[in-house]
PDB file of C-alpha atoms in Angstrom:
ATOM      1  CA  MET F 284      10.461  40.744  15.249  1.00 39.00           C
ATOM      2  CA  SER F 285       9.832  44.034  13.807  1.00 41.00           C
ATOM      3  CA  THR F 286       6.281  45.279  14.595  1.00 42.00           C
ATOM      4  CA  PHE F 287       4.891  48.024  12.753  1.00 42.00           C
ATOM      5  CA  SER F 288       1.477  49.240  12.607  1.00 45.00           C
ATOM      6  CA  ASN F 289      -0.326  49.669   9.527  1.00 43.00           C
ATOM      7  CA  ALA F 290      -1.749  52.989  10.601  1.00 45.00           C
ATOM      8  CA  ARG F 291       1.687  54.459  10.158  1.00 44.00           C
ATOM      9  CA  LEU F 292       1.843  53.135   6.639  1.00 43.00           C
ATOM     10  CA  PHE F 293       3.398  56.802   5.481  1.00 43.00           C
ATOM     11  CA  ASN F 294       4.040  58.637   8.357  1.00 46.00           C
ATOM     12  CA  VAL F 295       7.893  58.983   7.285  1.00 44.00           C
ATOM     13  CA  GLU F 296       7.319  62.452   7.495  1.00 47.00           C
ATOM     14  CA  LYS F 297       4.605  65.093   7.567  1.00 47.00           C
ATOM     15  CA  PRO F 298       3.885  66.057   4.075  1.00 51.00           C
ATOM     16  CA  LYS F 299       2.903  69.640   3.054  1.00 62.00           C
ATOM     17  CA  ARG F 300      -0.565  68.827   2.164  1.00 66.00           C
ATOM     18  CA  PRO F 301      -2.307  65.470   2.712  1.00 82.00           C
ATOM     19  CA  ILE F 302      -1.669  62.829   0.436  1.00 86.00           C
ATOM     20  CA  LYS F 303      -4.740  61.459  -1.297  1.00 91.00           C
ATOM     21  CA  SER F 304      -3.588  59.970  -4.502  1.00 94.00           C
ATOM     22  CA  ILE F 305      -1.063  56.960  -4.261  1.00 96.00           C
ATOM     23  CA  ALA F 306       0.793  55.201  -7.630  1.00 96.00           C
ATOM     24  CA  LEU F 307       2.441  52.097  -6.907  1.00 97.00           C
ATOM     25  CA  ILE F 308       4.853  50.384  -9.300  1.00 96.00           C
ATOM     26  CA  HIS F 309       6.168  46.575  -9.528  1.00 94.00           C
ATOM     27  CA  LYS F 310       6.873  44.200 -11.883  1.00 91.00           C
ATOM     28  CA  ASN F 311       4.258  41.655 -11.322  1.00 89.00           C
ATOM     29  CA  MET F 312       1.712  40.053  -8.980  1.00 90.00           C
ATOM     30  CA  LYS F 313       3.378  36.837  -8.900  1.00 86.00           C
ATOM     31  CA  PRO F 314       3.419  34.860  -5.331  1.00 79.00           C
ATOM     32  CA  GLY F 315       6.503  36.361  -3.300  1.00 79.00           C
ATOM     33  CA  GLY F 316       6.828  38.810  -0.288  1.00 81.00           C
ATOM     34  CA  VAL F 317       7.627  42.276  -1.782  1.00 88.00           C
ATOM     35  CA  GLU F 318       3.878  40.931  -3.938  1.00 90.00           C
ATOM     36  CA  MET F 319       2.394  40.065  -0.868  1.00 87.00           C
ATOM     37  CA  LEU F 320       3.321  43.422   0.757  1.00 90.00           C
ATOM     38  CA  VAL F 321       1.936  45.430  -2.451  1.00 93.00           C
ATOM     39  CA  VAL F 322      -1.496  43.622  -1.397  1.00 92.00           C
ATOM     40  CA  ARG F 323      -1.730  44.573   2.138  1.00 90.00           C
ATOM     41  CA  MET F 324      -0.713  48.024   1.093  1.00 92.00           C
ATOM     42  CA  VAL F 325      -3.432  48.010  -1.736  1.00 94.00           C
ATOM     43  CA  LYS F 326      -5.991  46.994   0.814  1.00 92.00           C
ATOM     44  CA  TRP F 327      -4.795  49.631   3.817  1.00 91.00           C
ATOM     45  CA  LEU F 328      -4.545  52.077   1.809  1.00 93.00           C
ATOM     46  CA  SER F 329      -8.416  51.771   0.027  1.00 93.00           C
ATOM     47  CA  THR F 330     -10.031  50.936   3.293  1.00 91.00           C
ATOM     48  CA  ASN F 331      -8.339  54.159   4.860  1.00 91.00           C
ATOM     49  CA  GLY F 332      -9.700  56.457   1.379  1.00 91.00           C
ATOM     50  CA  TYR F 333      -6.684  56.479  -0.814  1.00 93.00           C
ATOM     51  CA  LYS F 334      -6.913  56.497  -4.389  1.00 94.00           C
ATOM     52  CA  VAL F 335      -4.198  54.108  -5.171  1.00 95.00           C
ATOM     53  CA  THR F 336      -3.456  53.177  -9.048  1.00 95.00           C
ATOM     54  CA  LEU F 337      -1.105  50.073  -9.183  1.00 96.00           C
ATOM     55  CA  PHE F 338       1.136  49.689 -12.562  1.00 95.00           C
ATOM     56  CA  LEU F 339       2.873  46.490 -13.232  1.00 92.00           C
ATOM     57  CA  PHE F 340       5.418  46.947 -15.717  1.00 89.00           C
ATOM     58  CA  SER F 341       6.178  43.216 -16.909  1.00 84.00           C
ATOM     59  CA  ASN F 342       2.795  41.263 -16.304  1.00 81.00           C
ATOM     60  CA  GLY F 343       0.126  40.284 -14.374  1.00 83.00           C
ATOM     61  CA  GLY F 344      -0.132  37.464 -11.784  1.00 85.00           C
ATOM     62  CA  PRO F 345      -2.348  35.077  -9.338  1.00 87.00           C
ATOM     63  CA  LEU F 346      -2.439  37.326  -6.512  1.00 88.00           C
ATOM     64  CA  LEU F 347      -4.041  40.089  -8.717  1.00 90.00           C
ATOM     65  CA  ARG F 348      -6.749  38.344  -7.941  1.00 89.00           C
ATOM     66  CA  GLU F 349      -6.833  39.960  -4.283  1.00 89.00           C
ATOM     67  CA  LEU F 350      -7.104  43.325  -5.658  1.00 92.00           C
ATOM     68  CA  GLU F 351      -9.165  43.220  -8.984  1.00 85.00           C
ATOM     69  CA  SER F 352     -12.666  43.796  -6.924  1.00 85.00           C
ATOM     70  CA  ILE F 353     -11.713  46.863  -4.206  1.00 90.00           C
ATOM     71  CA  GLU F 354     -12.923  50.234  -4.275  1.00 87.00           C
ATOM     72  CA  GLY F 355     -10.679  52.886  -5.208  1.00 86.00           C
ATOM     73  CA  VAL F 356      -8.118  51.282  -7.103  1.00 93.00           C
ATOM     74  CA  THR F 357      -7.137  51.050 -10.817  1.00 93.00           C
ATOM     75  CA  ILE F 358      -4.766  48.313 -11.925  1.00 93.00           C
ATOM     76  CA  VAL F 359      -2.816  48.897 -15.187  1.00 92.00           C
ATOM     77  CA  VAL F 360      -1.508  46.142 -16.381  1.00 89.00           C
ATOM     78  CA  ASP F 361      -1.087  44.473 -19.919  1.00 84.00           C
ATOM     79  CA  GLU F 362      -1.445  40.686 -19.606  1.00 74.00           C
ATOM     80  CA  ASP F 363       1.652  39.554 -22.278  1.00 73.00           C
ATOM     81  CA  ALA F 364       2.893  35.698 -21.641  1.00 71.00           C
ATOM     82  CA  SER F 365       5.974  36.809 -23.193  1.00 75.00           C
ATOM     83  CA  ASN F 366       6.914  38.237 -19.401  1.00 70.00           C
ATOM     84  CA  PRO F 367       9.093  41.410 -20.921  1.00 74.00           C
ATOM     85  CA  SER F 368      11.476  42.837 -19.053  1.00 75.00           C
ATOM     86  CA  VAL F 369       9.521  46.581 -19.450  1.00 78.00           C
ATOM     87  CA  ASN F 370       6.389  46.383 -21.116  1.00 80.00           C
ATOM     88  CA  LEU F 371       6.190  48.863 -23.741  1.00 85.00           C
ATOM     89  CA  TRP F 372       2.393  49.526 -23.617  1.00 85.00           C
ATOM     90  CA  LEU F 373       2.712  50.382 -19.666  1.00 84.00           C
ATOM     91  CA  VAL F 374       5.337  52.646 -20.579  1.00 87.00           C
ATOM     92  CA  THR F 375       2.986  54.256 -23.023  1.00 89.00           C
ATOM     93  CA  LYS F 376       0.051  54.192 -20.619  1.00 88.00           C
ATOM     94  CA  MET F 377       2.463  56.063 -18.156  1.00 90.00           C
ATOM     95  CA  LEU F 378       3.618  58.865 -20.306  1.00 90.00           C
ATOM     96  CA  SER F 379       0.227  59.765 -21.058  1.00 89.00           C
ATOM     97  CA  ARG F 380      -0.583  60.274 -17.217  1.00 88.00           C
ATOM     98  CA  ARG F 381       1.938  63.542 -17.376  1.00 83.00           C
ATOM     99  CA  LEU F 382      -0.990  65.477 -19.110  1.00 81.00           C
ATOM    100  CA  GLU F 383      -2.763  64.643 -15.650  1.00 83.00           C
ATOM    101  CA  GLN F 384      -3.205  65.631 -12.085  1.00 86.00           C
ATOM    102  CA  LYS F 385      -0.150  64.814 -10.350  1.00 92.00           C
ATOM    103  CA  PHE F 386      -0.124  61.980  -8.129  1.00 95.00           C
ATOM    104  CA  ASP F 387       0.816  62.960  -4.439  1.00 95.00           C
ATOM    105  CA  LEU F 388       2.770  60.012  -3.935  1.00 95.00           C
ATOM    106  CA  VAL F 389       4.702  57.828  -5.971  1.00 96.00           C
ATOM    107  CA  TYR F 390       5.804  54.624  -4.544  1.00 97.00           C
ATOM    108  CA  SER F 391       7.918  51.554  -6.230  1.00 97.00           C
ATOM    109  CA  PHE F 392       9.949  48.424  -4.978  1.00 95.00           C
ATOM    110  CA  GLY F 393      12.678  48.254  -6.881  1.00 93.00           C
ATOM    111  CA  PRO F 394      15.147  49.834  -9.198  1.00 94.00           C
ATOM    112  CA  MET F 395      13.774  49.325 -12.271  1.00 93.00           C
ATOM    113  CA  SER F 396      10.199  50.402 -10.644  1.00 94.00           C
ATOM    114  CA  PHE F 397      11.924  53.615  -9.396  1.00 96.00           C
ATOM    115  CA  LEU F 398      13.274  54.220 -12.561  1.00 94.00           C
ATOM    116  CA  LEU F 399       9.908  53.869 -14.391  1.00 94.00           C
ATOM    117  CA  SER F 400       8.391  56.164 -11.583  1.00 95.00           C
ATOM    118  CA  TYR F 401       9.800  59.316 -13.170  1.00 95.00           C
ATOM    119  CA  LEU F 402       7.426  58.298 -16.475  1.00 94.00           C
ATOM    120  CA  LEU F 403       4.500  59.645 -13.793  1.00 95.00           C
ATOM    121  CA  PRO F 404       3.979  63.072 -12.621  1.00 93.00           C
ATOM    122  CA  ALA F 405       4.516  63.018  -8.947  1.00 94.00           C
ATOM    123  CA  SER F 406       4.407  65.620  -6.166  1.00 93.00           C
ATOM    124  CA  LYS F 407       6.943  62.942  -4.005  1.00 94.00           C
ATOM    125  CA  ARG F 408       8.691  59.976  -5.030  1.00 95.00           C
ATOM    126  CA  MET F 409       9.928  57.236  -2.657  1.00 95.00           C
ATOM    127  CA  SER F 410      11.564  53.673  -3.411  1.00 96.00           C
ATOM    128  CA  GLY F 411      11.646  50.873  -0.903  1.00 94.00           C
ATOM    129  CA  VAL F 412      14.559  48.635  -0.568  1.00 93.00           C
ATOM    130  CA  TYR F 413      13.723  45.121   0.591  1.00 89.00           C
ATOM    131  CA  ASN F 414      16.866  43.066  -0.692  1.00 86.00           C
ATOM    132  CA  PRO F 415      20.221  44.070   0.395  1.00 84.00           C
ATOM    133  CA  ASN F 416      21.228  43.045  -3.118  1.00 85.00           C
ATOM    134  CA  SER F 417      18.502  45.142  -4.984  1.00 89.00           C
ATOM    135  CA  TYR F 418      21.367  48.079  -6.298  1.00 90.00           C
ATOM    136  CA  ALA F 419      23.911  45.386  -6.590  1.00 85.00           C
ATOM    137  CA  GLN F 420      22.254  42.892  -8.908  1.00 78.00           C
ATOM    138  CA  LYS F 421      24.021  42.167 -12.390  1.00 76.00           C
ATOM    139  CA  GLY F 422      22.116  44.047 -15.184  1.00 72.00           C
ATOM    140  CA  LEU F 423      21.068  46.535 -13.083  1.00 78.00           C
ATOM    141  CA  HIS F 424      23.883  48.796 -13.392  1.00 81.00           C
ATOM    142  CA  GLY F 425      22.598  50.472 -16.610  1.00 87.00           C
ATOM    143  CA  THR F 426      19.099  51.330 -14.261  1.00 89.00           C
ATOM    144  CA  VAL F 427      21.054  52.653 -11.222  1.00 89.00           C
ATOM    145  CA  LYS F 428      23.369  54.821 -13.760  1.00 90.00           C
ATOM    146  CA  THR F 429      20.350  56.240 -15.671  1.00 92.00           C
ATOM    147  CA  LEU F 430      18.824  56.761 -12.336  1.00 93.00           C
ATOM    148  CA  LYS F 431      21.500  58.836 -11.012  1.00 92.00           C
ATOM    149  CA  LEU F 432      21.737  61.189 -14.771  1.00 94.00           C
ATOM    150  CA  ILE F 433      17.724  61.881 -14.079  1.00 94.00           C
ATOM    151  CA  ASP F 434      17.980  62.651 -10.337  1.00 94.00           C
ATOM    152  CA  PRO F 435      21.394  63.033  -9.019  1.00 92.00           C
ATOM    153  CA  ASN F 436      20.062  62.399  -5.500  1.00 91.00           C
ATOM    154  CA  TYR F 437      17.754  59.451  -6.270  1.00 93.00           C
ATOM    155  CA  TYR F 438      19.213  57.857  -2.845  1.00 92.00           C
ATOM    156  CA  GLN F 439      17.870  60.320  -0.719  1.00 91.00           C
ATOM    157  CA  LYS F 440      13.905  58.641  -1.340  1.00 94.00           C
ATOM    158  CA  LEU F 441      15.367  55.303  -0.742  1.00 94.00           C
ATOM    159  CA  LEU F 442      13.556  53.418   2.545  1.00 92.00           C
ATOM    160  CA  PHE F 443      14.864  50.624   3.824  1.00 91.00           C
ATOM    161  CA  MET F 444      13.347  47.610   5.003  1.00 86.00           C
ATOM    162  CA  ASN F 445      16.129  47.188   8.101  1.00 84.00           C
ATOM    163  CA  PRO F 446      19.279  48.141   9.011  1.00 85.00           C
ATOM    164  CA  SER F 447      21.568  45.461   7.117  1.00 82.00           C
ATOM    165  CA  VAL F 448      19.793  46.312   4.015  1.00 86.00           C
ATOM    166  CA  LYS F 449      20.523  50.229   4.674  1.00 89.00           C
ATOM    167  CA  GLU F 450      24.379  49.328   5.258  1.00 88.00           C
ATOM    168  CA  LYS F 451      24.517  46.730   2.224  1.00 88.00           C
ATOM    169  CA  THR F 452      23.048  49.475   0.162  1.00 90.00           C
ATOM    170  CA  GLU F 453      25.367  52.437   1.317  1.00 90.00           C
ATOM    171  CA  GLN F 454      28.832  50.096   0.376  1.00 90.00           C
ATOM    172  CA  VAL F 455      26.929  49.464  -3.207  1.00 88.00           C
ATOM    173  CA  ILE F 456      25.905  53.373  -3.684  1.00 87.00           C
ATOM    174  CA  GLY F 457      28.951  54.583  -2.037  1.00 85.00           C
ATOM    175  CA  GLU F 458      27.560  56.994  -0.436  1.00 82.00           C
ATOM    176  CA  PRO F 459      25.803  57.749   3.523  1.00 85.00           C
ATOM    177  CA  LEU F 460      22.365  57.313   3.704  1.00 86.00           C
ATOM    178  CA  GLU F 461      20.330  59.203   6.687  1.00 82.00           C
ATOM    179  CA  ASN F 462      17.018  57.791   4.874  1.00 73.00           C
ATOM    180  CA  ALA F 463      14.658  56.355   7.136  1.00 82.00           C
ATOM    181  CA  ILE F 464      13.986  52.547   8.073  1.00 84.00           C
ATOM    182  CA  PHE F 465      10.839  51.398   6.913  1.00 80.00           C
ATOM    183  CA  PRO F 466       9.861  47.975   8.769  1.00 75.00           C
ATOM    184  CA  LEU F 467       7.602  45.907   7.026  1.00 72.00           C
ATOM    185  CA  PRO F 468       3.945  46.826   8.497  1.00 67.00           C
ATOM    186  CA  LEU F 469       2.526  44.114  10.591  1.00 61.00           C
ATOM    187  CA  ASP F 470      -0.402  44.344  12.584  1.00 59.00           C
ATOM    188  CA  PHE F 471      -1.265  42.297  15.595  1.00 54.00           C
ATOM    189  CA  CYS F 472      -4.500  44.133  16.361  1.00 54.00           C
ATOM    190  CA  ALA F 473      -6.914  41.665  14.225  1.00 56.00           C
ATOM    191  CA  PRO F 474      -7.881  38.940  15.540  1.00 60.00           C
ATOM    192  CA  THR F 475      -6.188  35.645  13.450  1.00 61.00           C
ATOM    193  CA  LYS F 476      -7.244  32.396  13.434  1.00 65.00           C
ATOM    194  CA  THR F 477      -4.722  29.901  13.964  1.00 65.00           C
ATOM    195  CA  LEU F 478      -3.362  27.592  11.324  1.00 62.00           C
ATOM    196  CA  GLY F 479      -1.801  24.303  11.780  1.00 64.00           C
ATOM    197  CA  ASN F 480      -1.440  21.414  14.488  1.00 71.00           C
ATOM    198  CA  PHE F 481       0.892  22.122  17.190  1.00 71.00           C
ATOM    199  CA  HIS F 482       0.741  18.543  18.061  1.00 77.00           C
ATOM    200  CA  SER F 483       2.432  17.866  14.839  1.00 79.00           C
ATOM    201  CA  ARG F 484       6.200  17.173  15.177  1.00 81.00           C
ATOM    202  CA  ARG F 485       6.500  18.015  11.106  1.00 80.00           C
ATOM    203  CA  ILE F 486       7.528  21.904  10.659  1.00 80.00           C
ATOM    204  CA  ILE F 487       7.655  23.462   7.153  1.00 77.00           C
ATOM    205  CA  SER F 488       8.773  26.593   5.394  1.00 75.00           C
ATOM    206  CA  PHE F 489       8.685  29.005   2.632  1.00 71.00           C
ATOM    207  CA  GLY F 490      11.087  30.942   0.879  1.00 67.00           C
ATOM    208  CA  GLN F 491      13.445  31.908  -1.542  1.00 68.00           C
ATOM    209  CA  LEU F 492      16.430  29.857  -0.653  1.00 72.00           C
ATOM    210  CA  ALA F 493      18.841  33.463  -1.253  1.00 68.00           C
ATOM    211  CA  GLU F 494      22.185  34.206   0.234  1.00 64.00           C
ATOM    212  CA  PHE F 495      20.942  37.177   2.412  1.00 61.00           C
ATOM    213  CA  ARG F 496      17.919  34.948   3.964  1.00 64.00           C
ATOM    214  CA  THR F 497      19.716  33.021   6.842  1.00 61.00           C
ATOM    215  CA  TYR F 498      16.734  31.829   8.784  1.00 67.00           C
ATOM    216  CA  ASN F 499      16.935  28.450   7.462  1.00 66.00           C
ATOM    217  CA  TYR F 500      20.668  28.122   8.432  1.00 67.00           C
ATOM    218  CA  TYR F 501      19.157  29.054  12.105  1.00 72.00           C
ATOM    219  CA  MET F 502      16.331  26.757  11.622  1.00 77.00           C
ATOM    220  CA  ILE F 503      18.637  23.695  10.691  1.00 79.00           C
ATOM    221  CA  GLU F 504      20.558  23.736  13.850  1.00 80.00           C
ATOM    222  CA  ILE F 505      17.825  24.008  15.715  1.00 82.00           C
ATOM    223  CA  MET F 506      15.984  21.597  14.296  1.00 81.00           C
ATOM    224  CA  GLU F 507      19.144  19.255  14.456  1.00 81.00           C
ATOM    225  CA  LYS F 508      18.620  19.556  18.032  1.00 85.00           C
ATOM    226  CA  LEU F 509      14.770  19.000  18.606  1.00 84.00           C
ATOM    227  CA  ILE F 510      15.485  15.912  16.396  1.00 84.00           C
ATOM    228  CA  GLN F 511      17.953  14.994  19.195  1.00 86.00           C
ATOM    229  CA  ILE F 512      15.329  15.180  21.650  1.00 88.00           C
ATOM    230  CA  ASP F 513      12.362  13.887  19.844  1.00 87.00           C
ATOM    231  CA  PRO F 514      13.335  11.771  16.873  1.00 84.00           C
ATOM    232  CA  GLU F 515       9.598  12.546  15.705  1.00 85.00           C
ATOM    233  CA  PHE F 516      10.403  15.937  14.358  1.00 84.00           C
ATOM    234  CA  THR F 517      10.985  16.755  10.778  1.00 83.00           C
ATOM    235  CA  TYR F 518      11.799  19.958   8.754  1.00 81.00           C
ATOM    236  CA  HIS F 519      10.634  20.489   5.497  1.00 78.00           C
ATOM    237  CA  ILE F 520      12.225  23.850   3.419  1.00 77.00           C
ATOM    238  CA  TYR F 521      10.090  24.634   0.256  1.00 74.00           C
ATOM    239  CA  GLY F 522      11.313  27.111  -2.262  1.00 71.00           C
ATOM    240  CA  ASP F 523      14.301  27.762  -4.696  1.00 69.00           C
ATOM    241  CA  GLY F 524      17.645  29.454  -5.069  1.00 70.00           C
ATOM    242  CA  GLN F 525      21.271  29.574  -5.356  1.00 69.00           C
ATOM    243  CA  GLU F 526      21.305  28.220  -1.500  1.00 69.00           C
ATOM    244  CA  LYS F 527      19.205  24.980  -2.313  1.00 68.00           C
ATOM    245  CA  THR F 528      22.508  22.926  -2.321  1.00 71.00           C
ATOM    246  CA  ALA F 529      24.192  24.623   0.863  1.00 72.00           C
ATOM    247  CA  TYR F 530      21.037  23.865   2.796  1.00 68.00           C
ATOM    248  CA  ALA F 531      21.137  20.155   1.714  1.00 68.00           C
ATOM    249  CA  ARG F 532      24.527  19.776   2.945  1.00 69.00           C
ATOM    250  CA  LYS F 533      24.305  21.376   5.988  1.00 67.00           C
ATOM    251  CA  SER F 534      21.785  18.825   7.582  1.00 64.00           C
ATOM    252  CA  THR F 535      23.787  15.672   8.962  1.00 64.00           C
ATOM    253  CA  THR F 536      20.017  14.277   9.131  1.00 62.00           C
ATOM    254  CA  PRO F 537      19.319  14.627   5.895  1.00 62.00           C
ATOM    255  CA  GLN F 538      16.606  12.098   6.460  1.00 62.00           C
ATOM    256  CA  ARG F 539      14.724  14.445   8.841  1.00 63.00           C
ATOM    257  CA  VAL F 540      15.444  17.494   7.020  1.00 62.00           C
ATOM    258  CA  THR F 541      14.506  18.094   3.598  1.00 62.00           C
ATOM    259  CA  THR F 542      14.618  20.383   0.544  1.00 58.00           C
ATOM    260  CA  PHE F 543      11.913  20.790  -1.894  1.00 56.00           C
ATOM    261  CA  SER F 544      11.087  23.080  -4.855  1.00 54.00           C
ATOM    262  CA  CYS F 545       8.241  25.564  -4.260  1.00 49.00           C
ATOM    263  CA  THR F 546       5.084  24.804  -6.684  1.00 46.00           C
ATOM    264  CA  ALA F 547       1.839  26.743  -7.478  1.00 42.00           C
ATOM    265  CA  SER F 548       0.120  22.954  -6.423  1.00 41.00           C
ATOM    266  CA  LEU F 549       1.811  23.291  -2.619  1.00 47.00           C
ATOM    267  CA  LEU F 550       0.404  26.856  -2.506  1.00 50.00           C
ATOM    268  CA  ALA F 551      -3.055  25.447  -2.856  1.00 45.00           C
ATOM    269  CA  MET F 552      -2.012  22.928  -0.779  1.00 45.00           C
ATOM    270  CA  THR F 553      -1.753  25.260   2.256  1.00 49.00           C
ATOM    271  CA  LYS F 554      -5.011  26.556   2.155  1.00 48.00           C
ATOM    272  CA  ASP F 555      -6.794  22.973   2.604  1.00 43.00           C
ATOM    273  CA  ALA F 556      -8.052  21.874   5.809  1.00 43.00           C
ATOM    274  CA  GLY F 557      -6.979  18.536   5.762  1.00 41.00           C
ATOM    275  CA  CYS F 558      -2.795  19.790   5.320  1.00 41.00           C
ATOM    276  CA  GLN F 559      -3.972  21.808   8.232  1.00 44.00           C
ATOM    277  CA  THR F 560      -4.516  18.581  10.643  1.00 41.00           C
ATOM    278  CA  ARG F 561      -1.137  17.287   9.361  1.00 41.00           C
ATOM    279  CA  PHE F 562       1.738  19.884   9.180  1.00 41.00           C
ATOM    280  CA  ALA F 563       2.420  23.075  11.829  1.00 42.00           C
ATOM    281  CA  LEU F 564       2.957  25.815   9.357  1.00 40.00           C
ATOM    282  CA  SER F 565       6.045  28.343   9.665  1.00 40.00           C
ATOM    283  CA  GLY F 566       8.388  31.078   8.021  1.00 39.00           C
ATOM    284  CA  TRP F 567       6.014  32.532   5.390  1.00 37.00           C
ATOM    285  CA  ALA F 568       8.545  34.377   3.693  1.00 37.00           C
ATOM    286  CA  PHE F 569       7.456  34.252   0.083  1.00 35.00           C
ATOM    287  CA  ARG F 570       9.589  36.151  -2.312  1.00 32.00           C
TER     288      ARG F 570
END
C-alpha cells in the first residue's frame, strides 16, 4: 500500500510563486473513488488556507453535501437532471472567468475535465490519471485528439496514481512519459475510529467490478482458503461492472462468496451502528 501524506499534496515541483487559488474540475459528485478524493482534497486545501473553486461539468451529486458549508470553497454546478455529457451553462461560466485573474493552478481528473480546463485562465495546469484506461476509452478519441490540437505537450501535464497506470497511458499515447507518480494521498496521523466487528466471519467489499481492479480476484482465492480453515467465513462483493459475471464464475463455493449490486441504500446501511456489529468492513474502493 502506498502511503502519502496530505501535506505533500501539491509538492510535485517548486512553484515560481506560492499557489493560493486552485480550480478543480470533475464531472459530478456521485459516490465514487475519485469523488471521495475530490472531497478530501477540497477539505485539506481549505483547512490549509487555499482558495478553492470546484467546477462540475455534468451535474451535482450526493457528495456535494460534504463540501457546501466549507469556508473558502466555491462550487460551480448546474443541477441538471438530464445528466448531460457537458453542461453548456457551466461552459459559459468557465469562459466568463477568462476576463478575471488567473488561477494559480487548475487541476482536473480525466480527459474531458482536462480539455475543459483550457477554458479557464491558469498559471499552471495539471491532470490526474486514476484509471489505466482513461485515455483508451471508446468515445474519448475526439477528446484526446482535441487536447493534442490545443496543447501538443498536454501529456507532460499528467500525474499518475501508480506506475502501472503510467505504463498503460504511455502505451495508449505513444510517448515516453517522465511525469511524476502522484499516489492517492493517505494520512494516518489523525486518530481513526475502528469500524466493524472483528469477531465476525462475514467480510464485505465495495467497488467497481472492472478489469483493472484485481483485488477482488485475489480476495476470492484468499477467501476460498479461509473457508477451508473456518466454514463460517463468507465474502460479499458489492459493486457493478463488466467483471461481475467473471467474479461469480471464479468462486468454487458460491454459497460462501457472493456478488451483489451496490445501491444507495447499501451506502446508508454501512453508516448504521447496528450494521457495524454484524460485518467486518474492508475494501473501500468506490468508483
